[in-house]
Coordinates of C-alpha atoms in Angstrom, one line a residue:
M979 CA -19.1 0.0 29.3
S980 CA -17.1 2.1 31.7
K981 CA -14.8 0.4 34.2
P982 CA -16.2 0.0 37.7
V983 CA -15.0 2.3 40.5
R984 CA -13.3 0.3 43.2
C985 CA -13.0 0.9 47.0
D986 CA -12.0 -1.0 50.1
Y987 CA -14.6 -2.2 52.6
G988 CA -14.8 0.2 55.4
T989 CA -14.3 3.4 53.2
S990 CA -16.6 6.0 54.8
L991 CA -17.6 7.7 51.7
C992 CA -17.3 6.2 48.1
S993 CA -18.1 8.3 45.1
V994 CA -19.5 6.8 41.8
Q995 CA -21.6 8.3 38.9
E996 CA -25.2 7.4 38.4
N997 CA -25.6 4.2 36.4
H998 CA -21.9 3.2 36.9
K999 CA -20.8 0.3 39.0
L1000 CA -19.0 0.4 42.3
V1001 CA -17.1 -2.6 43.7
V1002 CA -16.4 -2.7 47.3
E1003 CA -13.5 -5.1 47.9
G1004 CA -12.3 -7.1 51.0
C1005 CA -15.9 -8.1 52.2
D1006 CA -16.9 -11.0 54.4
P1007 CA -19.9 -12.5 52.5
E1008 CA -22.0 -13.4 55.5
Q1009 CA -21.3 -10.2 57.5
V1010 CA -22.0 -7.9 54.5
T1011 CA -25.2 -9.8 53.8
A1012 CA -26.4 -9.1 57.4
E1013 CA -25.2 -5.4 57.1
L1014 CA -27.1 -4.8 53.9
R1015 CA -30.2 -5.8 55.7
T1016 CA -29.3 -3.4 58.5
A1017 CA -28.9 -0.6 56.1
G1018 CA -32.4 -1.1 54.6
F1019 CA -31.8 -3.4 51.6
V1020 CA -34.3 -5.9 50.7
R1021 CA -33.4 -9.3 49.0
E1022 CA -34.9 -9.8 45.6
G1023 CA -33.7 -12.9 44.0
S1024 CA -29.8 -12.9 43.8
Q1025 CA -29.5 -9.2 44.6
F1026 CA -30.4 -6.7 47.3
V1027 CA -32.4 -3.6 46.4
K1028 CA -32.7 -0.3 48.4
R1029 CA -35.7 2.0 47.7
R1030 CA -37.1 5.1 49.1
R1031 CA -40.6 6.6 49.0
R1032 CA -41.5 8.6 45.9
L1033 CA -42.3 12.2 46.8
R1034 CA -44.6 12.3 43.7
R1035 CA -45.8 9.4 41.6
R1036 CA -45.8 10.2 37.8
R1037 CA -48.9 9.3 35.8
S1038 CA -46.7 7.2 33.5
S1039 CA -45.3 5.2 36.3
G1040 CA -45.6 1.4 35.9
D1041 CA -46.9 -1.0 38.5
D1042 CA -43.1 -2.0 39.2
E1043 CA -42.7 1.5 40.6
E1044 CA -45.4 1.2 43.3
N1045 CA -42.9 0.1 45.8
G1046 CA -40.9 3.3 45.6
L1047 CA -37.9 4.7 43.9
Q1048 CA -35.1 2.1 43.4
V1049 CA -31.8 3.7 44.5
L1050 CA -29.2 1.0 44.7
T1051 CA -28.9 -2.6 43.8
A1052 CA -26.1 -4.8 45.4
R1053 CA -24.9 -8.3 44.7
V1054 CA -22.4 -10.2 46.8
V1055 CA -19.8 -11.8 44.5
E1056 CA -17.2 -13.8 46.5
D1057 CA -15.3 -11.3 48.7
A1058 CA -16.7 -8.3 46.9
L1059 CA -19.8 -6.3 46.8
H1060 CA -21.0 -5.0 43.4
V1061 CA -23.1 -1.9 43.8
E1062 CA -25.1 -0.1 41.0
P1063 CA -26.9 3.2 41.5
S1064 CA -29.8 4.0 39.2
D1065 CA -30.7 7.4 37.8
V1066 CA -30.4 9.1 41.1
V1067 CA -27.9 11.6 42.8
G1068 CA -27.3 12.2 46.4
V1069 CA -25.6 10.3 49.3
V1070 CA -27.1 7.0 50.4
R1071 CA -26.1 4.6 53.2
L1072 CA -24.6 1.4 51.9
L1073 CA -23.5 -0.3 55.0
P1074 CA -23.2 0.8 58.6
G1075 CA -20.3 3.3 58.5
M1076 CA -20.2 3.4 54.7
S1077 CA -22.0 5.7 52.3
V1078 CA -22.1 6.1 48.5
Q1079 CA -22.1 9.6 47.0
I1080 CA -23.8 9.3 43.6
E1081 CA -22.7 12.1 41.2
P1082 CA -24.8 13.2 38.2
K1083 CA -24.1 12.9 34.5
V1084 CA -24.4 16.6 34.3
D1085 CA -22.7 19.4 36.2
W1086 CA -23.8 19.9 39.7
D1087 CA -24.6 23.6 39.1
D1088 CA -27.1 22.4 36.4
V1089 CA -28.8 20.1 38.7
I1090 CA -29.3 23.0 41.1
R1091 CA -30.5 25.3 38.4
M1092 CA -32.9 22.5 37.2
L1093 CA -34.5 22.4 40.7
L1094 CA -34.8 26.2 41.0
T1095 CA -36.5 26.1 37.5
V1096 CA -38.9 23.3 38.5
Y1097 CA -39.9 25.0 41.8
E1098 CA -40.0 28.5 40.2
I1099 CA -37.7 30.0 42.7
E1100 CA -36.4 33.3 41.3
R1101 CA -32.6 33.5 40.5
T1102 CA -32.2 36.9 42.0
Q1103 CA -29.5 38.5 44.0
S1104 CA -32.0 40.6 45.9
P1105 CA -33.6 38.2 48.1
Y1106 CA -36.6 39.4 50.0
G1107 CA -34.7 42.1 52.0
I1108 CA -33.2 39.6 54.6
P1109 CA -30.0 41.1 56.1
L1110 CA -27.4 39.0 54.3
D1111 CA -24.6 40.4 56.5
E1112 CA -25.7 37.6 58.8
M1113 CA -24.1 35.1 56.5
T1114 CA -20.8 33.9 58.2
T1115 CA -18.1 31.5 57.4
G1116 CA -17.4 28.6 59.8
G1117 CA -16.2 25.1 60.3
V1118 CA -18.9 22.9 58.5
D1119 CA -18.1 22.0 55.0
A1120 CA -21.2 22.8 52.9
S1121 CA -21.9 21.1 49.6
R1122 CA -24.0 21.6 46.6
I1123 CA -26.4 19.0 47.8
I1124 CA -27.4 21.3 50.7
A1125 CA -28.8 23.7 48.2
I1126 CA -31.0 20.7 47.0
F1127 CA -32.3 20.4 50.5
A1128 CA -33.0 24.1 50.7
I1129 CA -34.9 24.0 47.5
N1130 CA -37.0 21.0 48.5
Y1131 CA -37.6 22.6 52.0
V1132 CA -38.8 25.9 50.6
Q1133 CA -41.0 24.2 48.0
G1134 CA -42.5 21.9 50.7
L1135 CA -43.3 24.8 53.0
Q1136 CA -44.9 26.8 50.1
T1137 CA -47.2 23.7 49.5
I1138 CA -48.1 23.8 53.3
N1139 CA -48.7 27.5 53.3
R1140 CA -51.1 27.1 50.5
K1141 CA -53.1 24.2 52.0
G1142 CA -52.8 25.0 55.6
F1143 CA -50.6 24.1 58.6
I1144 CA -51.7 21.4 61.1
R1145 CA -53.4 23.1 64.1
D1146 CA -55.2 22.5 67.2
L1147 CA -58.2 24.5 68.5
E1148 CA -58.2 25.1 72.2
I1149 CA -61.4 26.4 73.9
R1150 CA -61.1 28.4 77.1
R1151 CA -63.5 30.2 79.2
R1152 CA -63.0 33.5 81.0
T1153 CA -65.0 35.6 83.3
G1154 CA -64.8 39.3 83.0
F1155 CA -66.2 42.5 81.4
D1156 CA -63.3 42.5 78.9
G1157 CA -63.3 39.6 76.6
I1158 CA -63.3 38.3 73.0
G1159 CA -65.2 35.4 71.3
S1160 CA -68.8 34.5 72.2
L1161 CA -70.8 34.7 75.4
D1162 CA -71.5 31.5 77.4
M1163 CA -75.2 32.5 78.2
S1164 CA -75.8 29.6 80.5
Q1165 CA -72.7 30.4 82.7
T1166 CA -73.4 34.2 82.6
L1167 CA -76.9 33.8 83.9
I1168 CA -75.5 31.4 86.7
N1169 CA -73.0 34.2 87.5
Q1170 CA -75.7 36.9 87.8
A1171 CA -78.0 34.6 89.9
S1172 CA -75.0 34.1 92.4
G1173 CA -74.5 37.9 92.6
N1174 CA -71.5 38.1 90.1
P1175 CA -72.5 40.6 87.2
E1176 CA -69.4 39.6 85.0
P1177 CA -70.1 37.7 81.9
T1178 CA -68.3 34.5 80.9
W1179 CA -66.7 34.4 77.5
V1180 CA -65.9 31.4 75.3
E1181 CA -62.6 32.0 73.7
T1182 CA -61.1 29.9 70.8
E1183 CA -57.4 29.8 70.4
V1184 CA -55.6 28.4 67.4
E1185 CA -52.5 26.5 68.4
Y1186 CA -49.8 25.6 65.7
S1187 CA -47.2 24.4 67.9
N1188 CA -47.3 20.5 67.6
V1189 CA -44.6 17.9 67.1
V1190 CA -45.0 17.9 63.2
N1191 CA -44.6 21.6 62.7
E1192 CA -41.8 21.7 65.3
T1193 CA -40.0 19.0 63.3
V1194 CA -40.2 21.1 60.2
H1195 CA -39.2 24.2 62.1
M1196 CA -36.1 22.5 63.7
A1197 CA -35.0 21.3 60.3
G1198 CA -35.3 24.8 59.0
K1199 CA -33.0 26.3 61.7
L1200 CA -30.4 23.6 61.0
L1201 CA -30.6 24.3 57.3
L1202 CA -30.0 28.1 58.0
R1203 CA -27.1 27.2 60.1
L1204 CA -25.6 25.1 57.3
L1205 CA -26.1 27.8 54.8
Q1206 CA -24.5 30.3 57.1
Q1207 CA -21.5 28.2 57.8
T1208 CA -20.6 27.4 54.0
P1209 CA -17.0 28.6 53.4
H1210 CA -17.0 31.7 51.1
E1211 CA -15.1 29.8 48.3
Q1212 CA -17.7 27.1 48.2
V1213 CA -20.8 29.4 48.2
H1214 CA -23.3 28.5 45.4
P1215 CA -24.3 31.3 43.1
Q1216 CA -27.8 31.2 44.4
Q1217 CA -26.9 30.7 48.0
N1218 CA -28.1 34.2 49.2
T1219 CA -31.4 33.5 47.6
L1220 CA -31.8 30.1 49.2
F1221 CA -30.8 31.3 52.6
S1222 CA -33.3 34.1 52.4
M1223 CA -36.1 31.9 51.3
V1224 CA -35.5 29.4 54.1
H1225 CA -35.2 32.2 56.6
R1226 CA -38.6 33.6 55.4
E1227 CA -40.2 30.2 55.8
V1228 CA -38.8 29.7 59.3
K1229 CA -39.9 33.3 60.4
R1230 CA -43.3 32.7 59.0
M1231 CA -43.7 29.6 61.2
E1232 CA -42.4 31.5 64.2
E1233 CA -45.0 34.1 63.5
L1234 CA -47.7 31.4 64.0
G1235 CA -46.1 30.5 67.4
V1236 CA -44.1 27.5 66.3
Q1237 CA -41.0 26.9 68.2
S1238 CA -38.6 24.0 68.5
S1239 CA -36.0 22.7 70.9
Q1240 CA -32.9 20.4 70.5
K1241 CA -34.1 18.6 73.8
R1242 CA -37.0 17.1 71.7
L1243 CA -34.7 16.0 68.8
G1244 CA -35.6 12.2 69.6
A1245 CA -39.3 13.0 69.2
Y1246 CA -38.7 15.0 66.0
R1247 CA -36.7 12.1 64.4
Q1248 CA -39.5 9.6 65.1
V1249 CA -42.2 11.7 63.2
S1250 CA -43.3 10.1 59.9
L1251 CA -46.0 10.6 57.3
S1252 CA -47.9 7.6 58.5
D1253 CA -48.6 9.5 61.7
L1254 CA -50.6 12.1 59.8
P1255 CA -54.2 11.8 58.5
R1256 CA -54.5 11.3 54.7
Q1257 CA -55.7 14.8 54.1
R1258 CA -52.4 16.1 55.5
H1259 CA -50.2 14.1 53.2
Y1260 CA -49.3 17.4 51.3
Y1261 CA -46.7 17.6 54.2
Q1262 CA -44.8 14.8 52.4
R1263 CA -42.0 16.8 50.8
A1264 CA -41.4 19.1 53.7
L1265 CA -41.4 16.2 56.2
H1266 CA -39.3 13.9 54.0
T1267 CA -36.7 16.8 53.7
S1268 CA -36.9 17.7 57.3
R1269 CA -36.3 14.2 58.5
S1270 CA -33.3 13.8 56.2
I1271 CA -31.7 17.0 57.7
L1272 CA -32.6 15.8 61.3
A1273 CA -30.8 12.5 60.5
S1274 CA -27.6 14.4 60.6
T1275 CA -25.0 14.3 63.4
L1276 CA -24.2 18.0 62.6
L1277 CA -26.7 19.0 65.3
G1278 CA -24.3 17.6 67.9
R1279 CA -21.0 17.8 66.1
A1280 CA -20.1 20.7 64.0
G1281 CA -17.7 19.9 61.3
S1282 CA -18.8 16.3 60.4
G1283 CA -19.4 17.4 56.8
P1284 CA -22.3 17.1 54.4
E1285 CA -21.9 13.5 54.0
E1286 CA -23.3 13.0 57.5
L1287 CA -26.1 15.3 56.7
L1288 CA -27.2 13.4 53.6
V1289 CA -27.7 9.9 54.9
D1290 CA -30.1 8.1 52.6
Y1291 CA -31.2 11.2 50.6
A1292 CA -31.5 10.5 46.9
L1293 CA -32.9 12.8 44.1
S1294 CA -34.4 11.0 40.9
M1295 CA -32.7 12.7 37.9
N1296 CA -35.2 11.1 35.4
S1297 CA -38.0 12.8 37.1
L1298 CA -36.1 16.1 37.7
F1299 CA -35.1 16.3 34.1
E1300 CA -38.5 15.7 32.9
D1301 CA -40.0 18.2 35.2
Y1302 CA -37.3 20.7 34.3
T1303 CA -37.9 20.2 30.6
Q1304 CA -41.6 20.8 31.0
R1305 CA -41.0 24.0 33.0
A1306 CA -38.4 25.1 30.3
L1307 CA -40.8 24.4 27.5
S1308 CA -43.7 26.3 29.3
R1309 CA -41.3 29.3 29.8
T1310 CA -40.1 29.2 26.2
L1311 CA -43.7 29.3 25.0
D1312 CA -44.5 32.3 27.2
S1313 CA -41.5 34.1 25.9
L1314 CA -42.5 33.4 22.3
E1315 CA -46.0 34.5 23.0
G1316 CA -44.5 37.8 24.3
I1317 CA -43.0 38.6 20.8
D1318 CA -46.1 37.4 18.9
H1319 CA -47.6 40.5 17.6
L1320 CA -50.6 38.7 16.0
D1321 CA -51.6 36.8 19.2
G1322 CA -51.7 33.5 17.2
L1323 CA -50.0 31.7 20.0
E1324 CA -52.7 32.3 22.5
T1325 CA -54.2 28.7 21.9
V1326 CA -50.9 27.0 22.0
E1327 CA -49.8 25.1 25.1
C1328 CA -47.5 22.4 26.1
E1329 CA -49.2 19.8 28.4
S1330 CA -47.5 17.6 30.7
E1331 CA -48.1 13.8 30.6
P1332 CA -51.7 14.2 29.1
P1333 CA -53.7 10.9 28.9
V1334 CA -53.9 9.5 25.4
Y1335 CA -56.4 6.7 24.9
P1336 CA -55.9 4.0 22.1
F1337 CA -59.4 2.8 22.3
E1338 CA -62.7 4.6 21.7
G1339 CA -64.8 4.8 24.9
N1340 CA -62.3 2.8 26.9
T1341 CA -60.1 4.7 29.5
D1342 CA -58.5 1.6 31.0
A1343 CA -55.7 1.5 28.5
T1344 CA -53.8 4.8 28.5
Y1345 CA -50.6 6.3 27.1
Y1346 CA -48.8 9.3 28.9
P1347 CA -46.4 11.1 26.6
D1348 CA -44.0 13.3 28.6
H1349 CA -45.0 16.5 26.8
L1350 CA -47.6 17.4 24.1
L1351 CA -47.4 20.5 22.1
T1352 CA -50.9 21.4 21.0
D1353 CA -52.9 24.2 19.3
D1354 CA -56.5 24.5 20.2
G1355 CA -56.8 20.7 20.5
E1356 CA -54.6 19.9 17.4
T1357 CA -51.2 18.2 18.2
L1358 CA -48.2 20.0 16.8
A1359 CA -45.6 17.8 18.2
V1360 CA -45.1 14.9 20.7
L1361 CA -42.0 15.2 22.9
D1362 CA -40.3 12.7 25.2
S1363 CA -37.7 13.6 27.7
K1364 CA -34.8 11.0 27.9
Y1365 CA -32.2 11.5 30.5
Y1366 CA -29.8 9.0 28.8
R1367 CA -26.0 8.6 29.2
E1368 CA -23.7 10.5 26.9
G1369 CA -23.8 9.3 23.2
K1370 CA -26.9 7.3 23.5
N1371 CA -29.7 8.1 20.9
P1372 CA -33.3 7.2 22.0
A1373 CA -34.3 6.9 18.4
H1374 CA -32.0 3.8 18.1
E1375 CA -33.8 2.1 21.1
S1376 CA -36.7 -0.1 20.1
G1377 CA -38.8 0.5 23.1
S1378 CA -38.5 4.3 23.1
R1379 CA -39.0 4.4 19.3
S1380 CA -42.1 2.2 19.4
R1381 CA -43.7 4.3 22.1
M1382 CA -42.9 7.4 20.3
F1383 CA -44.6 6.0 17.0
S1384 CA -47.6 5.1 19.0
Y1385 CA -47.9 8.6 20.6
A1386 CA -47.6 10.2 17.1
Y1387 CA -50.1 7.8 15.5
L1388 CA -52.8 8.3 18.2
T1389 CA -52.4 12.1 18.3
T1390 CA -52.1 12.4 14.4
T1391 CA -48.9 14.4 14.3
E1392 CA -45.9 14.1 12.0
R1393 CA -43.4 15.9 14.4
M1394 CA -41.7 13.8 17.1
A1395 CA -38.7 14.8 19.3
F1396 CA -36.6 13.2 22.0
L1397 CA -35.3 15.7 24.4
C1398 CA -31.8 14.7 25.8
P1399 CA -29.0 16.3 27.8
L1400 CA -26.0 14.5 26.4
Y1401 CA -26.4 13.7 22.7
H1402 CA -26.5 16.2 19.8
R1403 CA -29.0 17.6 17.5
T1404 CA -30.1 15.3 14.8
S1405 CA -33.2 14.8 12.5
L1406 CA -34.4 11.6 11.0
N1407 CA -37.1 11.3 8.3
V1408 CA -39.6 8.3 8.8
N1409 CA -39.9 6.1 5.7
R1410 CA -43.2 6.4 3.8
A1411 CA -44.8 8.5 6.5
G1412 CA -43.9 12.1 5.8
A1413 CA -43.0 12.3 9.5
T1414 CA -39.7 13.5 11.3
V1415 CA -38.1 12.3 14.5
D1416 CA -35.7 14.9 16.0
T1417 CA -33.3 14.4 18.8
V1418 CA -33.0 17.7 20.5
S1419 CA -29.8 18.0 22.6
P1420 CA -26.9 20.5 22.9
D1421 CA -23.8 19.9 20.8
G1422 CA -20.8 19.5 23.2
E1423 CA -21.1 19.7 27.0
F1424 CA -24.6 20.2 28.6
S1425 CA -25.6 23.3 30.3
C1426 CA -29.1 24.5 31.2
E1427 CA -28.4 27.6 29.1
T1428 CA -27.5 25.6 25.9
Y1429 CA -30.4 23.1 26.5
E1430 CA -32.9 25.9 26.8
S1431 CA -31.5 27.7 23.8
I1432 CA -32.0 24.5 21.6
L1433 CA -35.4 23.9 23.0
R1434 CA -36.3 27.3 21.8
E1435 CA -34.9 26.7 18.4
Y1436 CA -37.0 23.5 18.1
L1437 CA -40.3 25.1 19.3
L1438 CA -39.7 28.1 17.0
D1439 CA -39.2 25.6 14.0
V1440 CA -42.3 23.6 14.9
L1441 CA -44.6 26.6 15.5
A1442 CA -43.3 28.5 12.4
E1443 CA -45.0 25.8 10.3
S1444 CA -48.3 27.1 11.4
Y1445 CA -47.3 30.7 12.1
P1446 CA -44.5 31.7 9.7
E1447 CA -44.7 35.2 10.9
L1448 CA -43.1 34.1 14.2
E1449 CA -39.7 33.8 12.6
V1450 CA -39.9 37.4 11.6
F1451 CA -40.9 38.5 15.1
D1452 CA -37.9 36.5 16.6
A1453 CA -35.4 38.0 14.1
V1454 CA -36.7 41.5 14.9
N1455 CA -36.4 40.6 18.7
E1456 CA -32.8 39.5 18.2
G1457 CA -31.8 42.3 15.6
M1458 CA -33.0 45.7 14.7
L1459 CA -36.1 46.6 12.7
C1460 CA -34.6 48.9 10.0
L1461 CA -37.4 50.8 8.2
D1462 CA -37.7 54.5 8.6
T1463 CA -41.0 55.6 10.3
A1464 CA -41.8 52.0 11.2
T1465 CA -41.6 50.7 14.9
T1466 CA -42.1 47.2 16.5
E1467 CA -45.6 48.2 17.4
D1468 CA -46.4 48.3 13.6
L1469 CA -45.6 44.6 13.4
S1470 CA -49.2 43.9 14.2
R1471 CA -49.8 45.1 10.6
I1472 CA -47.3 42.7 9.1
E1473 CA -50.0 41.2 6.8
D1474 CA -51.3 44.6 5.7
V1475 CA -50.1 45.2 2.0
N1476 CA -51.1 48.8 2.3
G1477 CA -49.3 49.3 5.6
P1478 CA -45.8 50.3 6.7
F1479 CA -44.3 47.1 5.3
S1480 CA -45.7 47.5 1.8
I1481 CA -43.3 46.9 -1.2
A1482 CA -45.6 48.7 -3.8
N1483 CA -42.8 51.2 -4.4
P1484 CA -39.5 49.3 -4.1
S1485 CA -37.3 52.2 -4.6
S1486 CA -38.8 54.2 -1.7
F1487 CA -38.8 51.1 0.5
A1488 CA -35.1 50.6 -0.1
N1489 CA -34.4 54.2 0.8
K1490 CA -36.3 53.9 4.1
I1491 CA -34.1 50.8 5.0
I1492 CA -30.9 52.7 4.4
S1493 CA -32.0 55.8 6.2
A1494 CA -33.1 53.9 9.2
I1495 CA -29.7 52.1 9.5
T1496 CA -27.5 55.3 8.9
F1497 CA -29.5 57.3 11.3
S1498 CA -29.3 54.7 14.1
T1499 CA -26.7 54.5 16.7
R1500 CA -25.9 50.8 15.6
G1501 CA -25.3 51.6 11.9
P1502 CA -22.5 53.3 9.9
N1503 CA -22.7 56.8 8.5
K1504 CA -24.1 57.2 5.1
L1505 CA -20.7 58.4 3.7
D1506 CA -19.0 55.3 4.9
L1507 CA -21.1 53.1 2.5
E1508 CA -20.5 52.4 -1.2
N1509 CA -21.9 55.1 -3.3
G1510 CA -23.7 56.5 -0.2
G1511 CA -25.6 53.4 0.2
G1512 CA -26.7 53.3 -3.5
W1513 CA -25.1 50.0 -4.2
T1514 CA -27.0 48.3 -1.3
K1515 CA -30.3 50.0 -2.2
S1516 CA -30.0 48.6 -5.7
R1517 CA -29.6 45.1 -4.3
L1518 CA -32.6 45.4 -2.0
K1519 CA -34.7 46.8 -4.9
D1520 CA -33.8 43.8 -7.0
I1521 CA -35.1 41.3 -4.4
C1522 CA -38.4 43.1 -4.2
T1523 CA -38.8 43.2 -8.0
E1524 CA -37.6 39.7 -8.6
Q1525 CA -39.5 37.8 -11.4
N1526 CA -40.4 34.1 -11.9
D1527 CA -39.3 32.2 -15.1
D1528 CA -42.6 33.2 -16.8
G1529 CA -41.9 36.9 -16.2
S1530 CA -44.5 37.2 -13.4
P1531 CA -43.5 39.0 -10.1
K1532 CA -42.2 36.6 -7.6
Y1533 CA -43.4 38.8 -4.8
P1534 CA -46.6 40.6 -6.0
P1535 CA -47.0 43.8 -4.0
D1536 CA -50.8 43.2 -3.7
R1537 CA -50.0 40.0 -1.7
T1538 CA -46.5 40.5 -0.3
T1539 CA -45.1 42.4 2.7
C1540 CA -41.5 42.8 3.8
V1541 CA -39.9 43.2 7.1
P1542 CA -36.2 44.4 7.0
V1543 CA -33.9 43.4 9.9
Y1544 CA -30.4 44.8 10.4
D1545 CA -27.6 42.8 12.1
P1546 CA -24.6 45.0 12.7
D1547 CA -22.5 42.0 13.5
G1548 CA -23.5 40.1 10.4
N1549 CA -20.1 40.4 8.6
D1550 CA -16.8 42.0 9.0
N1551 CA -17.8 45.3 7.2
H1552 CA -21.0 47.1 8.1
G1553 CA -23.3 44.2 9.0
T1554 CA -26.0 42.6 7.0
I1555 CA -29.6 43.3 6.0
T1556 CA -32.3 40.4 5.9
L1557 CA -35.5 41.0 4.1
F1558 CA -38.3 38.7 5.4
L1559 CA -40.9 38.6 2.7
I1560 CA -44.4 37.4 3.8
R1561 CA -46.4 36.3 0.8
Q1562 CA -50.0 35.1 0.6
T1563 CA -50.5 32.0 -1.7
D1564 CA -53.4 31.2 -3.8
D1565 CA -54.9 28.9 -1.2
G1566 CA -54.8 31.8 1.4
S1567 CA -51.8 30.5 3.4
K1568 CA -48.8 32.5 4.3
V1569 CA -45.3 31.7 3.2
T1570 CA -42.1 33.4 4.6
E1571 CA -39.0 33.7 2.8
S1572 CA -35.7 35.4 3.8
K1573 CA -32.9 36.9 1.8
T1574 CA -29.8 38.4 3.3
R1575 CA -27.4 41.0 1.8
A1576 CA -24.3 42.7 3.0
L1577 CA -24.4 46.3 3.9
L1578 CA -21.6 47.9 1.7

C-alpha cells in the first residue's frame, strides 16, 4: 500500500493519484463535517461520499451504481480528513476553497488519446480548414483536462446534431402579395370582402434560440477562448484539431440563429437536465460538460487557471478504459480484415457487453462480459477489461476469475483474456480444461501504441487458430513478398496447389525467390551473395523437399503451397527469408508452418 499524500487544511488544490489516499491535516472536526455537506457530500455510515451523475449507465452496472458515479469518499479522523478517490480523474471540489486534482495511473496524453479514440475524433493536423492562425497565446493556464472538455463537448454536439436541436415553432400571419407558407383562406376572403385584394399568409418560423441551446453555445465560446489562450509550450499535440472541431460546432449553432450573452450567465448556470422533457435527454453529455465549463470563474477573471474551470468534473477511468479497449479491438479487427485476402473474417466481430443468459428461457438472470469475440455465432474468446493498478493480475483475484470462468462456460470457449494497462503479458493453462487465461498488457510503461500493438498480437493469435492463413497475410503486410512474377493480389490463390505458390518444382521455386529479392530495391545484388545465391537456394529447396521419418514427403506438393517473405532487417548480413508452408491435412483442415533461413 502506497503512503498517503498529505496536505494542510486550506490548501486550494491538492493532487493525488486515483485510488490513493489523501490526508488533509489541521481540520476542525465539527467545521469540516459541515463543509463536507456544503460541498455536496452525503453521509453514509461513518464516511461521507460524493457522487456525480453517470453520463452513460453500463449494461453490467450493479444496483449499487444507480445513485451515480462515486467520486470521493471522506472520513473525519480526529483533526484530519482522510480522502480516497475512486477510479476517476479530474478536479473535484472537496471543501469550500479546496479542490482535489485526481491524476491518472497512466500518462495524461494517453487519457486524451483514449478519449479521441472512443469518440472517433480523427487525429489529424489538417482540421476542417479553420484558419488556425487565429490561435494566440495569453494569460490563462490551459491544462490537459481542457482537452477532455473539448472532446466531450464535440461528442455531445454530434449527438444533438444527429437527433435534433430543441426548437420552437412560431406562427405569424402577414398580409401582402409576396409571401411564403400557406394561405389563410378565411382571412383572405374577409380582406376581399372589405375591399382589400391582398391575401393573408400563414408563415411558420423555426426558432432555435432558447436558454438550453444558448447555454451550450456560451460554453463553446468559452472553450474556444481557453483553447486559444493556451501557452505554446503547453499545447497538446491534438489541440489544433480540438480547436477546429469546437469552432465548427459553435459556428453550426450560430447558423441556426443561436446566440448567447454573458449578461444571461446566471440563467445559463441554472439550466439542468431535469428541465428538459425525457425525449431530449440525449442533451445530457453536452449539457453536463457545458455546465461544468460555465461553473468557471474564468469568464470574469482571466488567469484563474484550469483548477477553477474544473470544479466537480470527474471522468471514470474504468468506463473510459473499457470503451477505449472496445474501440481498439474493433479497429484492429477492421485492419486485419483489410489484409485478409480470403475474406474469412467477414463474419468475425467483437461485441461490447453482449447479454449472456445462464438459464434457458429465462432472461432475468444475465451476465455481461465486457467484450466477446465471435465468428458467425461461435465464441472465439471472451475478454474482460480491467483498469487495475500496476502489478495487479486479475487472474489472481477470485471474483474476476470466477466471472471469467462463468463467461467461458456459458459461451463454450477455451480462450479467455484479461486486458490490462499496467501488468505484463502472461498465459495460464487451466487445469483439466484445455483452456487458457491470458493477461494481455504491455511490458514496461503503458502507452496507447504499445497497448494497441499487443491487442493486435493477441487477436491475431486467436484468429489464426481458425484462419491460419492470416499469419501469412500479416507477415507479407509487414515484410516483402519475394516470389518472382507473384504479387500480393495473388494471395487470394494461396490455397491453389497449381497456382503461383506451388512447390511442385522446388528448384524453380527457389530460383524465383532469389530473383525477386536481388531485383528488388530492398535486397542485395546477386553478386553479393554466397555462390551467387546458390547456397541459399539449396537451403530453400531442402525445406520444400523435406521428408518424414518414414520417407514420405513432409510437404506433399499436391496438398501444400508456400509463401516466401523477405525481411531485409532480419539479421546483420542480407536479411532473412521465411517460408510459410500451408498444408492441407487428411481431415481437410489447414496447417501453417514457418521456417526462416538467413540470406547469405
